Structures are given as structure tokens and as C-alpha cells.
Short mmCIF file of C-alpha atoms in Angstrom, two decimals:
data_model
loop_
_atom_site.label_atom_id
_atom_site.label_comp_id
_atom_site.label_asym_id
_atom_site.label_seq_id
_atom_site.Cartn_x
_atom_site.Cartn_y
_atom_site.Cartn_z
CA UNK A 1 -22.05 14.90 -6.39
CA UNK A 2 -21.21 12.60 -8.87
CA UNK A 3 -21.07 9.29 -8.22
CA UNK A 4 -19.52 6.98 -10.88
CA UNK A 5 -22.11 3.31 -12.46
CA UNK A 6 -20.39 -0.10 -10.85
CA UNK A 7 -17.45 -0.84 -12.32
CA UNK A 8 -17.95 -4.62 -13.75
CA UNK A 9 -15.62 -6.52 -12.22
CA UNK A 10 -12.71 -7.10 -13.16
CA UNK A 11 -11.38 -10.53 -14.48
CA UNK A 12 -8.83 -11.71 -12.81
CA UNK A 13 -5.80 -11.60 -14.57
CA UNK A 14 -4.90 -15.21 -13.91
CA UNK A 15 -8.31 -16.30 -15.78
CA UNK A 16 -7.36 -13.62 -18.40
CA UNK A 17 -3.82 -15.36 -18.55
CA UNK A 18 -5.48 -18.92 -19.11
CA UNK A 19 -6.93 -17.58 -22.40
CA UNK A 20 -3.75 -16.01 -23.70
CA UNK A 21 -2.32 -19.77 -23.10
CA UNK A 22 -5.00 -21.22 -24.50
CA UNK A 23 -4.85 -18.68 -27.69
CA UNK A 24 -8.70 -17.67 -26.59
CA UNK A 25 -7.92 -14.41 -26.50
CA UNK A 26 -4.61 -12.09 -26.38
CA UNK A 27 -2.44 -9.36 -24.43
CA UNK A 28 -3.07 -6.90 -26.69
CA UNK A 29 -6.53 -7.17 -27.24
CA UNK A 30 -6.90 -6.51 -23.32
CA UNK A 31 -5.07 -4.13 -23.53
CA UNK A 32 -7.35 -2.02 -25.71
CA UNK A 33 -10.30 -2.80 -23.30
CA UNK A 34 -8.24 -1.68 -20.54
CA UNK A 35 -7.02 1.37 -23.30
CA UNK A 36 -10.94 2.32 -23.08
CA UNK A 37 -11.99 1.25 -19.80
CA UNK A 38 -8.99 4.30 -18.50
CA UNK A 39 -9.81 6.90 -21.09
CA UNK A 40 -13.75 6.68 -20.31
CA UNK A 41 -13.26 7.69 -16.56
CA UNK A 42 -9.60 9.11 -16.46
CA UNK A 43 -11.95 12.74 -17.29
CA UNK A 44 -13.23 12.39 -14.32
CA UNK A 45 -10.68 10.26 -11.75
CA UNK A 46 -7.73 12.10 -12.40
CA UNK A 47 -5.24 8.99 -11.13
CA UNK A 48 -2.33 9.27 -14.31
CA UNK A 49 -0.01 11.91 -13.96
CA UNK A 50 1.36 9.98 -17.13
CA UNK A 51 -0.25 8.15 -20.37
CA UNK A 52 1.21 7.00 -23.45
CA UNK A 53 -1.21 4.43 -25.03
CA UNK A 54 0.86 3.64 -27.78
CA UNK A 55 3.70 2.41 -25.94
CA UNK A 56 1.19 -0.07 -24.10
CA UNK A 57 -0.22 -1.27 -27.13
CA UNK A 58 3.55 -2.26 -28.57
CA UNK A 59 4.46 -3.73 -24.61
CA UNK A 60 1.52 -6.10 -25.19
CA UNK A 61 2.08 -6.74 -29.00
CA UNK A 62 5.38 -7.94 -27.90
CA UNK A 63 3.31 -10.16 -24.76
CA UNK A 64 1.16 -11.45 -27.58
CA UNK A 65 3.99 -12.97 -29.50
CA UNK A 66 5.87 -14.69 -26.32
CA UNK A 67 2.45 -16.27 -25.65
CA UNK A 68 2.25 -17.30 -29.43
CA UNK A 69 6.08 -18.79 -29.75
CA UNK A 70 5.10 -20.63 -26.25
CA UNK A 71 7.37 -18.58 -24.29
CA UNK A 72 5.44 -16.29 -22.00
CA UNK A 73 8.04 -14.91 -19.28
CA UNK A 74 5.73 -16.08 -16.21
CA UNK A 75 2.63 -15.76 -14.53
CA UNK A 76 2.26 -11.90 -14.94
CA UNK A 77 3.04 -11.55 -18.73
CA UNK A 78 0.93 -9.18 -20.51
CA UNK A 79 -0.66 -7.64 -16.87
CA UNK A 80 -1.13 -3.69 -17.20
CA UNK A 81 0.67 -2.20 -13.51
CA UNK A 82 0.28 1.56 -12.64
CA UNK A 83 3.01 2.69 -11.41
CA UNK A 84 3.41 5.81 -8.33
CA UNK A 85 5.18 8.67 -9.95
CA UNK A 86 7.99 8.81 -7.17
CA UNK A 87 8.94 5.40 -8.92
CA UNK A 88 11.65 6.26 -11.45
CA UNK A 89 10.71 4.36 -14.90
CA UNK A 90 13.35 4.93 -17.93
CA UNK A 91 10.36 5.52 -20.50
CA UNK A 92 8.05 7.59 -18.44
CA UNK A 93 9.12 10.92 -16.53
CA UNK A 94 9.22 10.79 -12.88
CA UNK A 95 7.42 14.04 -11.20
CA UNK A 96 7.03 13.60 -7.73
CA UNK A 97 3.61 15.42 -7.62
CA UNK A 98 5.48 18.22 -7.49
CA UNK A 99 5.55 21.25 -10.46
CA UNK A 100 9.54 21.96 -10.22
CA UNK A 101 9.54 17.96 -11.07
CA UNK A 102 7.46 17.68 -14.18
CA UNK A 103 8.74 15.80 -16.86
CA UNK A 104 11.60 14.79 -15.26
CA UNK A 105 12.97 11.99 -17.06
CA UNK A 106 16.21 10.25 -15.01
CA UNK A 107 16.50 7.34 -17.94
CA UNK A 108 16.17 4.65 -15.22
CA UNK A 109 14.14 1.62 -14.12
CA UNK A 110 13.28 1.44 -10.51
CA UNK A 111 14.27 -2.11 -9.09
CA UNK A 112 10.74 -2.91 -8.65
CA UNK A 113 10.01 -1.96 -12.47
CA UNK A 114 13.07 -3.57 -13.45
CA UNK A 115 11.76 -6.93 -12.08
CA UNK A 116 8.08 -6.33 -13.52
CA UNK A 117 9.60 -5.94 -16.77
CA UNK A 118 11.08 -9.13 -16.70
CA UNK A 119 8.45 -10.98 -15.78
CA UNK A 120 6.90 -9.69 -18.56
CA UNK A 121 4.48 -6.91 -16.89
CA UNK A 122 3.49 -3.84 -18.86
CA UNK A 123 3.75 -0.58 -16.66
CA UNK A 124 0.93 1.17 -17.60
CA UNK A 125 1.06 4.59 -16.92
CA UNK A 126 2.45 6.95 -13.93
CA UNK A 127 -0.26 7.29 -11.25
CA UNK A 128 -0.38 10.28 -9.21
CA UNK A 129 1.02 10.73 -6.17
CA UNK A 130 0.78 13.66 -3.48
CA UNK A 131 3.81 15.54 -3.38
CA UNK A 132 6.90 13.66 -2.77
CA UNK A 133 4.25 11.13 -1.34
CA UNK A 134 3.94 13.27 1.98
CA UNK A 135 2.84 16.45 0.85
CA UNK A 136 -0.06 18.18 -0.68
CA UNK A 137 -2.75 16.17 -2.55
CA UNK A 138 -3.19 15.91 -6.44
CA UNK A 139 -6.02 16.36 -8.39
CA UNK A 140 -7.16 12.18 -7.85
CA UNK A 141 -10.66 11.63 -6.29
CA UNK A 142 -12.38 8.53 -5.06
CA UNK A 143 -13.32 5.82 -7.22
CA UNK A 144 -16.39 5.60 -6.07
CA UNK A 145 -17.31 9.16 -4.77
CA UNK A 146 -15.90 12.27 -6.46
CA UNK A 147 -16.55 14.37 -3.76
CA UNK A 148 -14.36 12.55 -1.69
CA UNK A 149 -10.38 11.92 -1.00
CA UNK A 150 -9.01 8.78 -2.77
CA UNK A 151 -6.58 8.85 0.14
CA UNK A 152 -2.52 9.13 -0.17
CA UNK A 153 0.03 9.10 -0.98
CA UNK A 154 -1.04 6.20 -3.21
CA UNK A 155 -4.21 8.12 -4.91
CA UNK A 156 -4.02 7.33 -8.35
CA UNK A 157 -2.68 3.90 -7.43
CA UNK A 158 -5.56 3.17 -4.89
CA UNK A 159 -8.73 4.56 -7.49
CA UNK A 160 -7.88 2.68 -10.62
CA UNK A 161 -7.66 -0.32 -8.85
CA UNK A 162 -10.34 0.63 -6.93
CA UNK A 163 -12.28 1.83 -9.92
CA UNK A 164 -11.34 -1.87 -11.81
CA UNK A 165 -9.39 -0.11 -14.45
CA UNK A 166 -6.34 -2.00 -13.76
CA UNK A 167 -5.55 -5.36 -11.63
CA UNK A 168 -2.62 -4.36 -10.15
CA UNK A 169 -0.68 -1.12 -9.18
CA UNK A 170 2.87 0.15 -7.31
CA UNK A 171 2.46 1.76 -4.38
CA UNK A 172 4.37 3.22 -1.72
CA UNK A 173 4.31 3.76 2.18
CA UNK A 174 6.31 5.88 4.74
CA UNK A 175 3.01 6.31 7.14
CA UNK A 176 -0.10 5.32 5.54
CA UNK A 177 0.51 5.71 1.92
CA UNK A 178 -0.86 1.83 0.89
CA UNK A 179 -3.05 0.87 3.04
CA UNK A 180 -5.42 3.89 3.49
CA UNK A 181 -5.78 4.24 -0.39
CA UNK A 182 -6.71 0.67 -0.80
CA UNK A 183 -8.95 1.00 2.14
CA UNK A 184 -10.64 4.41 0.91
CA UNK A 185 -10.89 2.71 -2.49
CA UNK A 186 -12.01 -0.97 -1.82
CA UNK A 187 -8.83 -2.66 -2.85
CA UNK A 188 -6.62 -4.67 -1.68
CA UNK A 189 -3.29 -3.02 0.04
CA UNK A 190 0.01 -4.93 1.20
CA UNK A 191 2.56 -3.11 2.77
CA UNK A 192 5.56 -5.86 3.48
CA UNK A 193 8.38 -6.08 6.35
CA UNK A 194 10.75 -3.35 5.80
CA UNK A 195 12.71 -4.01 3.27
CA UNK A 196 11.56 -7.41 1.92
CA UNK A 197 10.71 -5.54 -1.30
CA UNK A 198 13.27 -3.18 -3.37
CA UNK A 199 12.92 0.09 -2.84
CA UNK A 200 16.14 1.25 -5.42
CA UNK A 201 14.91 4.03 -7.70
CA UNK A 202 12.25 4.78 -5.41
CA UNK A 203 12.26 8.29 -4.54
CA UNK A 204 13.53 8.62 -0.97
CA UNK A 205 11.71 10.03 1.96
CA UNK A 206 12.54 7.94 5.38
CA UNK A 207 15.21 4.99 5.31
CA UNK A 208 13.41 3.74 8.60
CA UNK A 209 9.77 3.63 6.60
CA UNK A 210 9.96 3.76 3.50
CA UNK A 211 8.41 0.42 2.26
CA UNK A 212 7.01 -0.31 -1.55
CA UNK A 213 3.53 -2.10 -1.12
CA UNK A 214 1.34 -3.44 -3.79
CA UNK A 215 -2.27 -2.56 -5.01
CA UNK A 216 -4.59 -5.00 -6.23
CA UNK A 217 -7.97 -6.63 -7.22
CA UNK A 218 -7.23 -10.10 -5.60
CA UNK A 219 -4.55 -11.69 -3.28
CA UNK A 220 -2.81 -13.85 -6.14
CA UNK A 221 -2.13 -11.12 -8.26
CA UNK A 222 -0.88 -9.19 -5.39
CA UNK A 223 1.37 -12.17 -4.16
CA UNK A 224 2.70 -12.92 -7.80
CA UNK A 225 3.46 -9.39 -8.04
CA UNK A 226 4.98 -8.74 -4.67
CA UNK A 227 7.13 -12.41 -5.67
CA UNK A 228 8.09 -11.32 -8.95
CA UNK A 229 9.62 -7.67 -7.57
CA UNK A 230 11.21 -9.60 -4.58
CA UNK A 231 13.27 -12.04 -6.76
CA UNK A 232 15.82 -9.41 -7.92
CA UNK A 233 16.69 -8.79 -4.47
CA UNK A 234 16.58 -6.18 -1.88
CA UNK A 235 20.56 -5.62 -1.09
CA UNK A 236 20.53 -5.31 3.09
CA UNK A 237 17.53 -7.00 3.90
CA UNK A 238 16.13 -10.84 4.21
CA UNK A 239 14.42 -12.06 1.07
CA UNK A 240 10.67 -12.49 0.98
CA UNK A 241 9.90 -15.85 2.90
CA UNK A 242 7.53 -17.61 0.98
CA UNK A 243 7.75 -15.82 -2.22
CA UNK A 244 6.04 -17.61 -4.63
CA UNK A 245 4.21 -17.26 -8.43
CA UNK A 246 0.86 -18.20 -6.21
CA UNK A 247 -0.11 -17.29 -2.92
CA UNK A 248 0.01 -19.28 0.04
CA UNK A 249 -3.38 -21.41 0.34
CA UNK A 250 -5.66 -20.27 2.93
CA UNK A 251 -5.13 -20.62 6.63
CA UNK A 252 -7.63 -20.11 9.06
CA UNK A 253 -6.26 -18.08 12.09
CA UNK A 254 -6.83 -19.92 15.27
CA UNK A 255 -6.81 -16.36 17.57
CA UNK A 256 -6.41 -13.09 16.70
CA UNK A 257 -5.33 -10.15 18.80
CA UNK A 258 -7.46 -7.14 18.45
CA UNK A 259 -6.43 -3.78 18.56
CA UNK A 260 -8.04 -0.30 19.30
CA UNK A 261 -5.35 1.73 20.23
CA UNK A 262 -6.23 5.91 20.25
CA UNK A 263 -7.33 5.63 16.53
CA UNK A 264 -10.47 4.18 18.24
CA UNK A 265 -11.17 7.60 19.52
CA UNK A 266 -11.42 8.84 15.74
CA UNK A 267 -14.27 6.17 14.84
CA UNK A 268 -17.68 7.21 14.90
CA UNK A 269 -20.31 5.15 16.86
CA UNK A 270 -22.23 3.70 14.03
CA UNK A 271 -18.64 3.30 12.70
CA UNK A 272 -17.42 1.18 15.81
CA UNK A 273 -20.27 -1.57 15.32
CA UNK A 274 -19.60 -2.21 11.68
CA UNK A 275 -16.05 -3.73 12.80
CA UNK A 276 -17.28 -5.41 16.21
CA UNK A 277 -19.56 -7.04 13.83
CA UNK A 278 -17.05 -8.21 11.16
CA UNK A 279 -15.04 -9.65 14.38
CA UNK A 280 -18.66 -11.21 15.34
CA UNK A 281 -18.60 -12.70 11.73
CA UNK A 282 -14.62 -13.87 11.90
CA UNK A 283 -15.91 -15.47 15.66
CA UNK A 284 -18.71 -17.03 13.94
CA UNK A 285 -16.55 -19.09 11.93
CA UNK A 286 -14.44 -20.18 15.42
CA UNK A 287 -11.98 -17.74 15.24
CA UNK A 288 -10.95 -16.52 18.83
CA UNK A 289 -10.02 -12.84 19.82
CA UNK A 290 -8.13 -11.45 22.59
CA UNK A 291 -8.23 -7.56 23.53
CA UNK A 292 -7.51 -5.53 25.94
CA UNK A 293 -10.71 -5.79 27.96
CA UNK A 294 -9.09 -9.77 27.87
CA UNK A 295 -5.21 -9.51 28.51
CA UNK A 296 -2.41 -7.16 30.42
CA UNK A 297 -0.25 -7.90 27.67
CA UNK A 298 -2.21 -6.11 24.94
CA UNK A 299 -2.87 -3.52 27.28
CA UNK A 300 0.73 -2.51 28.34
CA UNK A 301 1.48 -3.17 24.16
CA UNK A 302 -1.31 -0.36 23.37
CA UNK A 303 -0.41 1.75 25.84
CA UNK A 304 3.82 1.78 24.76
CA UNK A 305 2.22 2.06 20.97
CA UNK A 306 0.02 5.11 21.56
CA UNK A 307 2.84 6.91 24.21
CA UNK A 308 5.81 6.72 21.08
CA UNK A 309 4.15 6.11 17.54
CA UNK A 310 4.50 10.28 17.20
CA UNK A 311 7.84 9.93 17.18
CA UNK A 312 7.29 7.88 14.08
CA UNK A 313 6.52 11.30 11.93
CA UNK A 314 9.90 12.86 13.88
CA UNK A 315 12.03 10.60 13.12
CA UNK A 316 10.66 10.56 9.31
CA UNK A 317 12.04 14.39 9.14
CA UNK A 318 15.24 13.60 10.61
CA UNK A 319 15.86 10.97 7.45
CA UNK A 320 14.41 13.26 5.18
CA UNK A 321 16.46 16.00 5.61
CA UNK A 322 17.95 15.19 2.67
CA UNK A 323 17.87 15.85 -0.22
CA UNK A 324 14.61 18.32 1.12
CA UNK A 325 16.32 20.66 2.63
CA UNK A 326 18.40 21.17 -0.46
CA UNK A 327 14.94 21.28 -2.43
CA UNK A 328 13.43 23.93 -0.04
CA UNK A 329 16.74 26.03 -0.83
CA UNK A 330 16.61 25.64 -4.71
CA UNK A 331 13.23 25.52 -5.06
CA UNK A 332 11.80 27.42 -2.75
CA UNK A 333 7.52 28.13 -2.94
CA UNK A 334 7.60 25.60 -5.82
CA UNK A 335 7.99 23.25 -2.62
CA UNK A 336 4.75 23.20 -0.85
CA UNK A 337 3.65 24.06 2.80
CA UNK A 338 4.14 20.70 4.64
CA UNK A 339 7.19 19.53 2.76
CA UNK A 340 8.67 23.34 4.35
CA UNK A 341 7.12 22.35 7.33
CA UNK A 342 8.49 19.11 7.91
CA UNK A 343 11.95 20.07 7.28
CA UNK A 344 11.42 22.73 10.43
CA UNK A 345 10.26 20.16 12.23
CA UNK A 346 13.41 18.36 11.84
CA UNK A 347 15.78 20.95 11.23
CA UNK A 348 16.82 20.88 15.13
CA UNK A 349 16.56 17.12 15.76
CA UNK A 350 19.89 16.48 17.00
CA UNK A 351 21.81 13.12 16.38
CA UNK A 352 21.13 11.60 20.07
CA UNK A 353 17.14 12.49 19.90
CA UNK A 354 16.84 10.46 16.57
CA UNK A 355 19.06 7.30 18.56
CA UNK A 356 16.49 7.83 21.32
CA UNK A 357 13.76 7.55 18.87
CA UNK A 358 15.19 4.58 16.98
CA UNK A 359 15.70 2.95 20.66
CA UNK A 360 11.62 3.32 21.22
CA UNK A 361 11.15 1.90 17.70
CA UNK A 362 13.44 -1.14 18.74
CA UNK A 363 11.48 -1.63 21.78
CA UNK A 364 8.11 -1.40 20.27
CA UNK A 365 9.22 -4.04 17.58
CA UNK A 366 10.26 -6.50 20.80
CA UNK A 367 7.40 -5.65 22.61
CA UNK A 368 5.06 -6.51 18.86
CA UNK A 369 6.88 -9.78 18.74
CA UNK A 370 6.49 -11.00 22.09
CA UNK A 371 2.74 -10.30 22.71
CA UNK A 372 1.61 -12.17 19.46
CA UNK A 373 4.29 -15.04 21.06
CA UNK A 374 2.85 -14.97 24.63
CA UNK A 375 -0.53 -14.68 23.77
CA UNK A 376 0.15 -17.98 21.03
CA UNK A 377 -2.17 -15.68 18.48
CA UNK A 378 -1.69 -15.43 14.72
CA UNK A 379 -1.45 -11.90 13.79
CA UNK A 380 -3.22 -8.63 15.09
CA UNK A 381 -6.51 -7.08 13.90
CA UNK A 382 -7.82 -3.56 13.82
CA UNK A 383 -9.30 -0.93 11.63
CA UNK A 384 -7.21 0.10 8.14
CA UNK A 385 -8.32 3.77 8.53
CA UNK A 386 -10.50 5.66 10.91
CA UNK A 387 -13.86 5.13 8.58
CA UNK A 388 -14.74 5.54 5.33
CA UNK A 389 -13.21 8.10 2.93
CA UNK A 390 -13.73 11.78 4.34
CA UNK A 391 -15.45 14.50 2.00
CA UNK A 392 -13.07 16.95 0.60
CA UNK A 393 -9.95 16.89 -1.29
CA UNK A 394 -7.50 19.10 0.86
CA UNK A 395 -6.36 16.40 3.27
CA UNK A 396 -5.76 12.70 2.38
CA UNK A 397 -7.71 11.18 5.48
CA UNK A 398 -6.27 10.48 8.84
CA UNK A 399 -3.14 8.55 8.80
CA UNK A 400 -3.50 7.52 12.78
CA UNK A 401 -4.34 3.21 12.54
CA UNK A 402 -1.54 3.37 9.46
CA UNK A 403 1.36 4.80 11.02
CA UNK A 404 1.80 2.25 13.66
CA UNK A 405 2.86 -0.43 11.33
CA UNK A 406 4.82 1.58 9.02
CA UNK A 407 6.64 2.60 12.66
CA UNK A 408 7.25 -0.85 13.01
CA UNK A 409 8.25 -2.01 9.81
CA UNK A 410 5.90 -4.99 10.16
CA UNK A 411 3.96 -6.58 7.40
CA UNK A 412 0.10 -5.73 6.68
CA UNK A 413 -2.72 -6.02 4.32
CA UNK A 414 -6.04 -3.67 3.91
CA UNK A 415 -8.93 -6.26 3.01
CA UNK A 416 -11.86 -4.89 0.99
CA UNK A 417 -14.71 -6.48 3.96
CA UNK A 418 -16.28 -3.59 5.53
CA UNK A 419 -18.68 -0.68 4.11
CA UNK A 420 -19.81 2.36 6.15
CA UNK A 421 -22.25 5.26 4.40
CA UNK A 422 -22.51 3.10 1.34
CA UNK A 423 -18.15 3.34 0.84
CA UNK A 424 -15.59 0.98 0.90
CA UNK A 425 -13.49 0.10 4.43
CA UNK A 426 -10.57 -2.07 5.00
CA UNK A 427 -9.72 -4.26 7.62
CA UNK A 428 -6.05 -4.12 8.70
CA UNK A 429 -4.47 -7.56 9.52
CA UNK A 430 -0.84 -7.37 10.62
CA UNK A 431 1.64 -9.66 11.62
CA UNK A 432 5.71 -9.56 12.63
CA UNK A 433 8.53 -9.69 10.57
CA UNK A 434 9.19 -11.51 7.92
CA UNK A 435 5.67 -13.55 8.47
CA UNK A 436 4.14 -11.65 5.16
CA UNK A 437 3.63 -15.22 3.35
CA UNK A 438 1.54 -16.36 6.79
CA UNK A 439 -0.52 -13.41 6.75
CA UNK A 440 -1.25 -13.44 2.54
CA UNK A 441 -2.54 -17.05 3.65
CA UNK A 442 -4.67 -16.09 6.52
CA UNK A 443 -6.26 -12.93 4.55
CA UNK A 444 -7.31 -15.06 2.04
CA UNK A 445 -8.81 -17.55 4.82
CA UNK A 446 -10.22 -14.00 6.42
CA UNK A 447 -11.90 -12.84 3.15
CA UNK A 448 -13.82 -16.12 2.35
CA UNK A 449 -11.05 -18.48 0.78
CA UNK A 450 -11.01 -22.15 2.07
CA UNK A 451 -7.86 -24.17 0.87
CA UNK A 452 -8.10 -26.42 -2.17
#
């Protein structure tokens, strides 16, 4: 096994912004550390499905004069962004993960890397993605173990944030695509309400899941970032509340609800006590939980989650029957064994099972809403995966504690607190819609912050 040094960390890009202001230091010659920092592990992490250096270094030559004239676009000029390689980018092909798809070039921004562009961001590279972010796995490993899965659909997104060789990267989630990378790779992961950030030029898989979500090395960039891409609108859906070039300052949660639902039954023993003890720790610091040992309310709302979350995944292949099935027919083999699969699976999904399904998804959102309003609680706690990152590279990890808020459509953040086996774990904390601003502030309460 090879297991990578310690990453330094990384400076925050805000501190790394105060010297461009100050004319300490510049864009560009960050850029060439982060040039080297990539190229010295990229032999070995396999995250870009796309480089081209030299376009970098003239995106932060150009960041290195607005700074200079005293006209820096906002709080994220000059930051280097991965970007998933279902998101279409006008410079960079767009391949899907998939071999039929390679090199691709559609000559178009994404909305999200539209916005990043104007507030100055520099899209760094195309980071790889499993096939049409629900197939089979790339070549990515773990940032911090080789041996094992860096998680998907988000892979190369999740390990060079998790491997500190860039602040900030796009991600995207359908069932566990954000969180379980960040998670697996001990980053931060925010997957927002449906819709509160543009998915246009996103690849399509499921116009009931499909959310864009953010990867990161620290809540402000991730909440500046998440702000920025919000700002040039999301046609159909309610703006970000509380979008803003900072985040929200810390809130301390008064009560959160915990959750165990049947993802408990996939954590190991040993496994189990390391989050009863980080809810000892949040307790510790007069934070009260409610479970189900505690309340009929969460129990009837775990038991209606674990009877209809499966039809999640069903009603994902009904909205992804095209354009797949059309790819399956051109493409054939070159399409892999689960995308096939999955359009089988939905093939004889008739109109009135997928109203049925949207009808349990409406009820499960009610039922969400009204527990965390009965119960007077803040927002919901439970595991971001089922443990650490498994051995192997054939599966992406279990996607069982993710899918229930992608289901929903409800915001959530993975928070880099726990370790098991010596690995990174996240800690899921998930709220309602539209409440992502109130959960950025009590995440950074939860990880240590204490308002200003």
C-alpha cells in the first residue's frame, strides 16, 4: 500500500487573497505552487481527466493584473476550482467518464462556470468523474490511501481537495455523489436545496436529484463559492437565502435531531462509538439531542424514510431515460454495465408508478419539515457515509445515509470531524429547504467556530 506524506495544509484562499491585495504576493505565483503541488501527486491520484497548465498560468496572469489596476472582480479572484467532467466548460472537453465521450468539446460554459468566471475564478482542470456520474468508477483513488475508493461520483473532485491540491472544487449529486467523496476524503461537502444552485450545462441524469454541490477546504470558501454560482440565477427555483461573499457567523444549535435510520445496520461496532462520541462531544458543549429511543415523531419519520427512500434510485431511471436510452442504442458496450442496467430498470416504469413515487417523495418532504418543527430542533444529524473509505476500487462505497437527502432535495454538509482506522469520516448535518445559510452557520458553530 502506498500511503501518500501529510499534505501541508492548505492556506486558505481568503488569507492568500489578503496578500494579492496587499501586493505580498500574486495569483500567478500561486498558481505555479499549486502547478507543482498537482503534477507531484497527479502520478499517483489520478483525479484530472483534463490539464492544460498553460491556460492556468495566463487565467491568473490576467488575476494578477485586476489585483494590480485595483480591480479584482470579488472575493474569489485568482482561486484555482476543479471542475467534474459532466460540467460542460467551453475551453476544456467534457467526457462524462465515459470512452465514446472523450474529448468532447460542446464550446459552452456551464451556468455554474459561467458565474465562477466572473467572479474571477480560474477553473483548473476537469476532475474525473465515474461514468455519467452513476456508473462505473475511474481510475481516482483516495487521497490519503491508494488502496482505497475516493468515493463518487465526485472522485477527482473529493481527493484534490482532500489531498490540499486545490481549495475548492465542482461537484455534483443525484444520490451521494458530494457528500460521500468529501467524507471519504476529509473535505468539506455541501449539497444545497434542489435547485438553489444552477445546474444549466450540467450533464443531466435525474430532474428530481440532480443538485450541483461544492467541495472545499473551509466553509467560507465553500459559501463564497456556492454565493458567487447562485447569483446568476437558477431559472425555476428560489434563490439562495442568505447568499453572501462570507458565510453566515457561527450559530450554536440549541437541539439536534439524530438519525440512524437502516444505514445504521451498515456501521461497524467500533464504528458506531466513534459518532456516539462526537454527539457526546457536541452534548458537552450543551447541545441537546433527540432520537428515536426519545420521540414517536422521529420514529414514525425513520420508519416512512427507510419504507420509500428505494424508490429514490427508481424514480432516478424513470428521468433518465433520456437521453440514455438513446446512448445504450448508439453506443452500445461503449456504455457500461450499470448505465444498461439502469435503463432496464426503468424501461417499464409506467407514467402513474413514477406520480406514485413523486407522491411518497412529497410526503417524506412534509413529514422532514414537520418533525424538525414539532420537535423545535435545528437541523438533523447522522453519519455522511457508512464508515470510512472501503478497500478496493470497483465500487464507490455505499451510497445508503446519502440518498435520503438527495431524495428529499434538502440541504446538507459532510464535516471533516470524525476518523475511523486512521481515515477521514464526515458528519452529515441536514436541514429543510431553503435553510442552507442556517445550516453553513451552525456547521461552522459544529466544527469549532465561535462568532466574532
Amino acid at each position: 500500500m502506498y500511503s501518500p506524506p501529510p499534505a501541508p495544509p492548505l492556506t486558505p484562499f481568503a488569507t492568500r487573497r489578503r496578500a494579492y491585495l496587499s501586493g505580498a504576493r500574486t495569483p500567478r505565483e500561486d498558481m505555479e505552487a499549486t502547478i507543482e503541488r498537482v503534477l507531484a501527486r497527479e502520478a499517483t491520484l489520478h483525479a484530472f481527466a483534463f490539464l492544460d497548465v498553460e491556460a492556468c498560468r495566463r487565467a491568473a496572469d490576467a488575476s494578477t493584473e485586476r489585483y494590480r489596476a485595483g480591480r479584482p472582480r470579488g472575493v474569489l479572484d485568482g482561486c484555482p476550482v476543479g471542475i467534474k467532467d459532466i460540467i460542460e466548460t467551453r475551453d476544456m472537453p467534457t467526457g462524462c467518464g465515459n470512452a465514446a465521450f472523450a474529448g468532447r468539446m460542446t464550446g459552452r460554459d456551464a451556468a455554474c462556470v459561467t458565474a465562477l468566471r466572473e467572479a474571477g475564478a480560474i477553473p483548473f482542470g476537469k476532475t474525473v468523474t465515474t461514468e455519467f456520474a452513476i456508473g462505473g468508477p475511474g481510475p481516482t483513488v483516495n487521497a490519503h490511501d491508494t488502496e482505497r475508493t475516493p468515493g463518487g461520483s465526485s472522485s477527482g473532485s473529493g481527493a484534490v481537495v482532500g489531498a490540499g491540491l486545490l481549495p475548492l472544487a465542482l461537484g455534483t449529486q443525484t444520490q451521494g455523489s458530494v457528500l460521500r467523496p468529501a467524507s471519504y476524503n476529509g473535505c468539506f461537502g455541501y449539497k444545497g436545496t434542489l435547485g438553489a444552485l444552477p445546474t444549466g450545462g450540467v450533464h443531466p441524469l435525474s430532474v428530481t436529484h440532480d443538485h450541483l454541490g461544492l467541495l472545499a477546504n473551509s466553509l467560507d470558501e465553500l459559501w463564497a463559492a456556492a454565493s458567487a454560482i447562485a447569483a446568476i440565477g437558477s431559472p425555476g427555483h428560489p434563490r439562495l437565502a442568505g447568499a453572501a461573499d462570507s458565510a453566515p457567523a457561527p450559530a450554536k444549535p440549541r437541539r439536534l435531531i439524530r438519525l440512524t435510520l437502516k444505514g445504521w445496520d451498515e456501521v461497524s461496532v467500533a464504528h458506531r462509538e466513534i459518532f456516539n462520541a462526537q454527539c457526546r462531544a457536541l452534548a458537552a458543549r450543551g447541545v441537546e439531542f433527540i432520537g428515536r429511543e426519545d420521540s414517536e415523531e422521529v420514529r414514525a419519520l425513520e420508519s416512512y424514510l427507510d419504507a420509500h427512500v428505494d424508490g429514490s434510485l427508481d424514480m432516478v431511471t424513470y428521468d433518465m431515460r433520456f437521453p440514455y436510452r438513446d446512448y445504450v442504442e448508439q453506443h452500445g458496450e461503449a456504455i457500461g454495465p450499470r448505465i444498461h442496467g439502469l435503463i432496464a430498470r426503468g424501461r417499464d416504469m409506467t407514467a402513474l408508478d413514477y406520480e406514485e413515487l413523486r407522491l411518497k417523495q412529497s410526503i417524506a418532504r412534509r413529514l422532514t419539515t414537520r418533525t424538525l418543527t414539532a420537535l423545535d430542533a435545528d437541523a438533523f444529524v447522522l453519519p455522511a457515509a457508512s464508515g470510512p473509505a472501503p478497500k478496493g476500487h470497483a465500487l464507490t462505497g455505499s451510497r445508503t445515509y446519502l440518498a435520503y437527502w438527495s431524495w428529499l432535495g434538502f440541504p446538507s454538509f459532510s464535516l471533516p470531524l470524525m476518523a475511523a482506522d486512521g481515515l477521514p469520516w464526515g458528519l452529515q448535518l441536514a436541514g429543510t429547504a431553503q435553510m442552507d445559510a442556517r445550516l453553513c452557520a451552525l456547521a461552522r458553530w459544529v466544527c469549532g467556530e465561535v462568532p466574532s
